[in-house]
Coordinates of C-alpha atoms in Angstrom, one line a residue:
X1 CA 84.7 93.8 -182.6
X2 CA 86.7 94.9 -179.5
X3 CA 85.4 95.8 -176.0
X4 CA 87.8 97.5 -173.5
X5 CA 87.1 98.7 -170.0
X6 CA 89.7 100.9 -168.2
X7 CA 89.7 102.4 -164.7
X8 CA 92.6 104.8 -164.1
X9 CA 93.9 106.6 -161.0
X10 CA 96.0 109.1 -162.9
X11 CA 94.9 111.6 -165.5
X12 CA 98.0 111.0 -167.8
X13 CA 97.2 107.3 -167.9
X14 CA 93.5 108.0 -168.5
X15 CA 94.4 109.9 -171.6
X16 CA 96.5 107.0 -173.1
X17 CA 93.8 104.4 -172.7
X18 CA 91.7 105.6 -175.7
X19 CA 93.3 103.8 -178.6
X20 CA 93.6 105.7 -181.8
X21 CA 93.2 109.1 -180.1
X22 CA 96.3 111.1 -179.4
X23 CA 95.5 112.7 -176.1
X24 CA 97.1 114.5 -173.2
X25 CA 95.2 115.1 -170.0
X26 CA 96.1 117.4 -167.2
X27 CA 94.4 117.4 -163.8
X28 CA 93.4 121.0 -162.9
X29 CA 91.3 120.3 -159.8
X30 CA 92.8 119.2 -156.5
X31 CA 92.0 115.6 -155.3
X32 CA 92.7 111.9 -156.0
X33 CA 91.8 111.3 -159.7
X34 CA 89.5 108.5 -160.7
X35 CA 88.5 108.0 -164.4
X36 CA 86.8 105.3 -166.4
X37 CA 86.5 104.4 -170.1
X38 CA 84.1 101.9 -171.7
X39 CA 85.1 101.4 -175.4
X40 CA 83.1 99.4 -178.0
X41 CA 84.4 99.4 -181.6
X42 CA 84.1 97.6 -184.9
X43 CA 85.4 98.3 -188.3
X44 CA 82.6 100.8 -189.1
X45 CA 81.5 102.4 -185.8
X46 CA 82.7 103.1 -182.3
X47 CA 81.1 104.1 -179.0
X48 CA 83.0 105.0 -176.0
X49 CA 81.9 106.4 -172.6
X50 CA 84.4 108.5 -170.7
X51 CA 83.9 109.8 -167.1
X52 CA 86.1 111.3 -164.4
X53 CA 85.6 112.8 -160.9
X54 CA 87.9 115.8 -161.3
X55 CA 88.3 118.6 -163.8
X56 CA 90.7 118.0 -166.7
X57 CA 92.4 120.0 -169.4
X58 CA 92.3 117.7 -172.5
X59 CA 94.4 118.3 -175.6
X60 CA 93.7 115.8 -178.4
X61 CA 94.0 114.8 -182.0
X62 CA 91.2 112.4 -183.0
X63 CA 91.2 110.1 -186.0
X64 CA 90.7 112.1 -189.2
X65 CA 88.9 109.3 -191.0
X66 CA 85.7 109.6 -188.9
X67 CA 83.0 112.0 -187.7
X68 CA 82.9 112.2 -183.9
X69 CA 79.6 113.0 -182.2
X70 CA 79.4 113.9 -178.5
X71 CA 76.5 113.9 -176.2
X72 CA 76.7 114.2 -172.4
X73 CA 75.1 112.0 -169.8
X74 CA 76.4 114.6 -167.3
X75 CA 78.3 117.7 -168.1
X76 CA 78.0 120.5 -165.5
X77 CA 77.4 123.7 -167.3
X78 CA 76.3 124.3 -170.9
X79 CA 79.6 125.8 -172.2
X80 CA 80.7 123.1 -174.6
X81 CA 78.4 120.1 -174.7
X82 CA 74.7 121.0 -174.3
X83 CA 72.5 118.6 -172.5
X84 CA 69.9 118.5 -175.3
X85 CA 72.2 118.5 -178.3
X86 CA 74.7 116.4 -180.2
X87 CA 78.0 118.2 -180.8
X88 CA 80.1 117.3 -183.9
X89 CA 83.8 117.7 -183.2
X90 CA 85.7 119.8 -185.8
X91 CA 88.3 118.5 -188.2
X92 CA 91.5 120.1 -186.9
X93 CA 95.1 119.3 -186.1
X94 CA 94.5 119.7 -182.4
X95 CA 91.5 120.3 -180.2
X96 CA 91.4 121.2 -176.5
X97 CA 88.7 121.4 -174.0
X98 CA 88.3 121.7 -170.2
X99 CA 86.1 119.0 -168.7
X100 CA 84.4 119.8 -165.4
X101 CA 84.5 117.6 -162.4
X102 CA 82.1 114.6 -162.4
X103 CA 81.6 114.6 -166.2
X104 CA 80.2 111.6 -168.1
X105 CA 80.3 111.7 -171.9
X106 CA 79.2 109.5 -174.7
X107 CA 81.1 109.7 -178.0
X108 CA 80.2 108.0 -181.2
X109 CA 82.5 107.7 -184.2
X110 CA 81.5 106.8 -187.7
X111 CA 83.4 106.6 -191.0
X112 CA 83.4 109.9 -193.0
X113 CA 82.0 108.2 -196.0
X114 CA 78.7 108.0 -194.2
X115 CA 76.4 111.1 -193.8
X116 CA 78.6 113.4 -195.9
X117 CA 76.4 116.3 -194.9
X118 CA 78.2 116.4 -191.5
X119 CA 81.1 117.9 -193.4
X120 CA 79.5 121.3 -193.7
X121 CA 81.7 123.9 -191.8
X122 CA 83.8 120.9 -190.7
X123 CA 86.6 123.0 -189.2
X124 CA 84.2 124.4 -186.6
X125 CA 82.6 122.9 -183.6
X126 CA 78.9 122.3 -184.7
X127 CA 75.7 121.2 -183.1
X128 CA 72.9 119.0 -184.4
X129 CA 69.2 119.9 -183.9
X130 CA 67.7 116.7 -182.7
X131 CA 64.2 116.1 -181.4
X132 CA 64.6 115.9 -177.6
X133 CA 62.5 112.8 -177.2
X134 CA 64.6 111.0 -179.9
X135 CA 67.9 112.2 -178.4
X136 CA 66.9 111.0 -174.9
X137 CA 65.9 107.6 -176.2
X138 CA 69.1 107.1 -178.1
X139 CA 71.3 108.4 -175.3
X140 CA 69.5 106.1 -172.8
X141 CA 70.1 103.1 -175.1
X142 CA 73.9 103.9 -175.2
X143 CA 74.0 104.5 -171.5
X144 CA 72.3 101.2 -170.8
X145 CA 74.7 99.4 -173.2
X146 CA 77.8 100.7 -171.5
X147 CA 76.3 100.1 -168.0
X148 CA 75.7 96.5 -169.0
X149 CA 79.4 96.1 -170.0
X150 CA 80.7 97.9 -166.9
X151 CA 78.6 95.5 -164.7
X152 CA 79.3 92.3 -166.6
X153 CA 81.8 90.0 -165.0
X154 CA 85.1 90.5 -166.8
X155 CA 86.0 86.8 -166.9
X156 CA 82.9 85.9 -168.9
X157 CA 83.6 85.7 -172.7
X158 CA 81.4 87.7 -175.1
X159 CA 79.7 85.3 -177.5
X160 CA 79.7 86.2 -181.2
X161 CA 75.9 86.5 -181.1
X162 CA 76.1 89.0 -178.3
X163 CA 78.8 91.0 -180.1
X164 CA 76.8 91.1 -183.3
X165 CA 73.7 92.3 -181.3
X166 CA 75.6 95.1 -179.7
X167 CA 77.0 96.4 -183.0
X168 CA 73.6 96.1 -184.8
X169 CA 71.8 98.0 -182.0
X170 CA 74.5 100.7 -182.1
X171 CA 74.4 101.0 -185.8
X172 CA 70.6 101.2 -185.9
X173 CA 70.5 103.9 -183.2
X174 CA 73.1 106.0 -185.0
X175 CA 71.0 105.9 -188.2
X176 CA 67.9 106.6 -186.3
X177 CA 69.5 109.6 -184.7
X178 CA 71.1 111.1 -187.8
X179 CA 68.1 110.4 -189.9
X180 CA 66.0 113.0 -188.0
X181 CA 68.4 115.9 -187.4
X182 CA 70.1 118.8 -189.1
X183 CA 73.2 120.9 -188.5
X184 CA 72.1 124.0 -186.5
X185 CA 72.9 127.6 -187.4
X186 CA 75.2 128.6 -184.7
X187 CA 74.8 132.1 -183.2
X188 CA 77.6 134.6 -183.4
X189 CA 80.6 133.2 -181.6
X190 CA 83.0 136.1 -181.9
X191 CA 83.4 136.5 -178.2
X192 CA 83.9 132.8 -177.7
X193 CA 86.6 132.6 -180.3
X194 CA 88.4 135.6 -178.8
X195 CA 88.4 134.2 -175.3
X196 CA 89.5 130.8 -176.5
X197 CA 92.3 132.4 -178.6
X198 CA 93.6 134.2 -175.5
X199 CA 93.6 131.0 -173.4
X200 CA 95.2 129.1 -176.3
X201 CA 98.0 131.6 -176.8
X202 CA 98.8 131.7 -173.0
X203 CA 99.0 127.9 -172.9
X204 CA 101.3 128.0 -175.9
X205 CA 103.6 130.6 -174.4
X206 CA 103.9 128.5 -171.2
X207 CA 104.8 125.4 -173.3
X208 CA 107.3 127.4 -175.3
X209 CA 109.2 128.6 -172.2
X210 CA 108.6 125.8 -169.6
X211 CA 111.6 126.6 -167.5
X212 CA 110.9 130.4 -167.5
X213 CA 107.1 130.8 -167.7
X214 CA 106.0 134.3 -168.5
X215 CA 104.2 136.4 -165.8
X216 CA 100.6 137.5 -166.2
X217 CA 101.8 141.0 -167.0
X218 CA 104.1 139.7 -169.7
X219 CA 101.2 137.7 -171.2
X220 CA 99.0 140.8 -171.2
X221 CA 101.7 142.8 -172.9
X222 CA 102.4 140.1 -175.6
X223 CA 98.7 139.7 -176.4
X224 CA 98.0 143.5 -176.0
X225 CA 95.1 142.9 -173.6
X226 CA 94.2 144.2 -170.2
X227 CA 94.6 142.1 -167.0
X228 CA 90.8 142.2 -166.6
X229 CA 90.4 140.7 -170.1
X230 CA 92.9 138.0 -169.3
X231 CA 91.1 137.1 -166.1
X232 CA 87.7 137.1 -167.7
X233 CA 88.8 134.9 -170.6
X234 CA 90.2 132.2 -168.3
X235 CA 87.2 132.3 -166.0
X236 CA 84.8 132.0 -168.9
X237 CA 86.7 129.3 -170.8
X238 CA 88.3 127.1 -168.0
X239 CA 86.5 128.2 -164.9
X240 CA 89.7 129.2 -163.0
X241 CA 92.1 132.1 -162.7
X242 CA 95.0 132.1 -165.1
X243 CA 97.4 131.7 -162.1
X244 CA 95.8 128.5 -160.8
X245 CA 95.2 127.1 -164.3
X246 CA 98.6 127.6 -165.8
X247 CA 100.3 126.5 -162.6
X248 CA 98.3 123.2 -162.7
X249 CA 99.4 122.6 -166.3
X250 CA 103.0 123.0 -165.3
X251 CA 102.6 120.7 -162.3
X252 CA 101.0 118.1 -164.6
X253 CA 104.0 118.4 -166.9
X254 CA 106.3 117.6 -164.0
X255 CA 104.2 114.6 -163.0
X256 CA 104.3 113.2 -166.6
X257 CA 108.0 113.6 -166.6
X258 CA 108.4 111.7 -163.3
X259 CA 106.2 108.9 -164.5
X260 CA 108.2 108.7 -167.8
X261 CA 111.6 108.9 -166.1
X262 CA 111.6 108.1 -162.4
X263 CA 115.4 108.0 -162.3
X264 CA 115.7 111.8 -162.5
X265 CA 116.1 114.1 -159.5
X266 CA 113.0 115.8 -158.2
X267 CA 114.7 119.2 -158.3
X268 CA 115.6 118.8 -162.0
X269 CA 112.0 117.7 -162.9
X270 CA 110.6 120.7 -161.0
X271 CA 113.1 123.2 -162.5
X272 CA 112.3 122.1 -166.0
X273 CA 108.9 123.7 -165.5
X274 CA 110.1 126.8 -163.7
X275 CA 109.7 125.6 -160.1
X276 CA 112.9 126.5 -158.3
X277 CA 111.5 126.8 -154.7
X278 CA 111.3 123.2 -153.6
X279 CA 109.1 123.6 -150.6
X280 CA 106.6 125.7 -152.7
X281 CA 106.7 123.1 -155.5
X282 CA 106.1 120.2 -153.1
X283 CA 103.3 122.0 -151.4
X284 CA 101.5 122.9 -154.6
X285 CA 102.1 119.4 -156.1
X286 CA 100.6 117.8 -153.0
X287 CA 97.7 120.1 -152.9
X288 CA 96.8 119.2 -156.5
X289 CA 97.5 115.5 -156.6
X290 CA 97.1 114.6 -152.9
X291 CA 100.6 113.0 -152.8
X292 CA 104.2 114.3 -152.7
X293 CA 106.3 114.2 -155.9
X294 CA 108.6 111.7 -154.2
X295 CA 105.6 109.3 -153.9
X296 CA 104.8 109.6 -157.6
X297 CA 108.5 108.9 -158.4
X298 CA 108.6 105.9 -156.1
X299 CA 105.4 104.4 -157.6
X300 CA 106.8 104.9 -161.1
X301 CA 110.1 103.2 -160.1
X302 CA 108.3 100.2 -158.6
X303 CA 106.3 99.8 -161.8
X304 CA 109.4 100.1 -163.9
X305 CA 111.1 97.4 -161.8
X306 CA 108.1 95.1 -162.0
X307 CA 108.0 95.5 -165.8
X308 CA 111.7 94.7 -166.1
X309 CA 111.4 91.7 -163.9
X310 CA 108.5 90.4 -165.9
X311 CA 110.4 90.9 -169.2
X312 CA 113.5 89.0 -167.8
X313 CA 111.3 86.1 -166.9
X314 CA 110.1 85.8 -170.4

């Protein structure tokens, strides 16, 4: 059994802390990011709790050998994860979602050999019909379990008996939950799929041409949709206009580039994502991340130097 607690001040780092999940997170809301992950895992089951103070775009590929069940402690809005449901994530190469600010999610993973009935329509996002009283009881147990680990002094070792107790309680609660629920019959989701497709294709086009991102009119022309349809799709799916949202994704790409390679020139990093006006770029970067790109690069350089010094001492 392993227990990990992570507190991150950068969305990109936050995404990398969940071992086994291939994730990329982009901050789409202005402010200083703060995120936390509590992760409990054994060979058979896993529970992690993820929270953050700002809205995120999350692109992920999760382990294909497991079912992944999501229930929110707090998820403003009912668009993706309903408060009184358990959502089963689809089996797919890549899944993306937009997390609202101040979200707090519980995610349980179990081996696919258990509860094979969860495989029905497995390539779609599905929901479980669970008695509300039962769901609240199980969710409260998982919340208390993760709260205990968050508040426990980190220097204290976990005894084998305590680890065994945590795993047993988690396993029992999962069986209790899944023993009294069924996959729900989803309503018609044609409009949802259409809106999501539009946002997905726009994101893909920006990634394909990072140094020359297409205009909104070009996106409308390529997708054969009206400007109004484009605006409505983005507002419905990500809660922002396409201009603000797509620009935030590009700014995040610059940030990841600076963190990965702090030796590069700021102008080159910005130009790689289509930002050629330096004062505009710096202003928008600072508005989103509450720091100048030069500060991000300086912090990455300092960390790189510290790591090299530590390696040389070994």
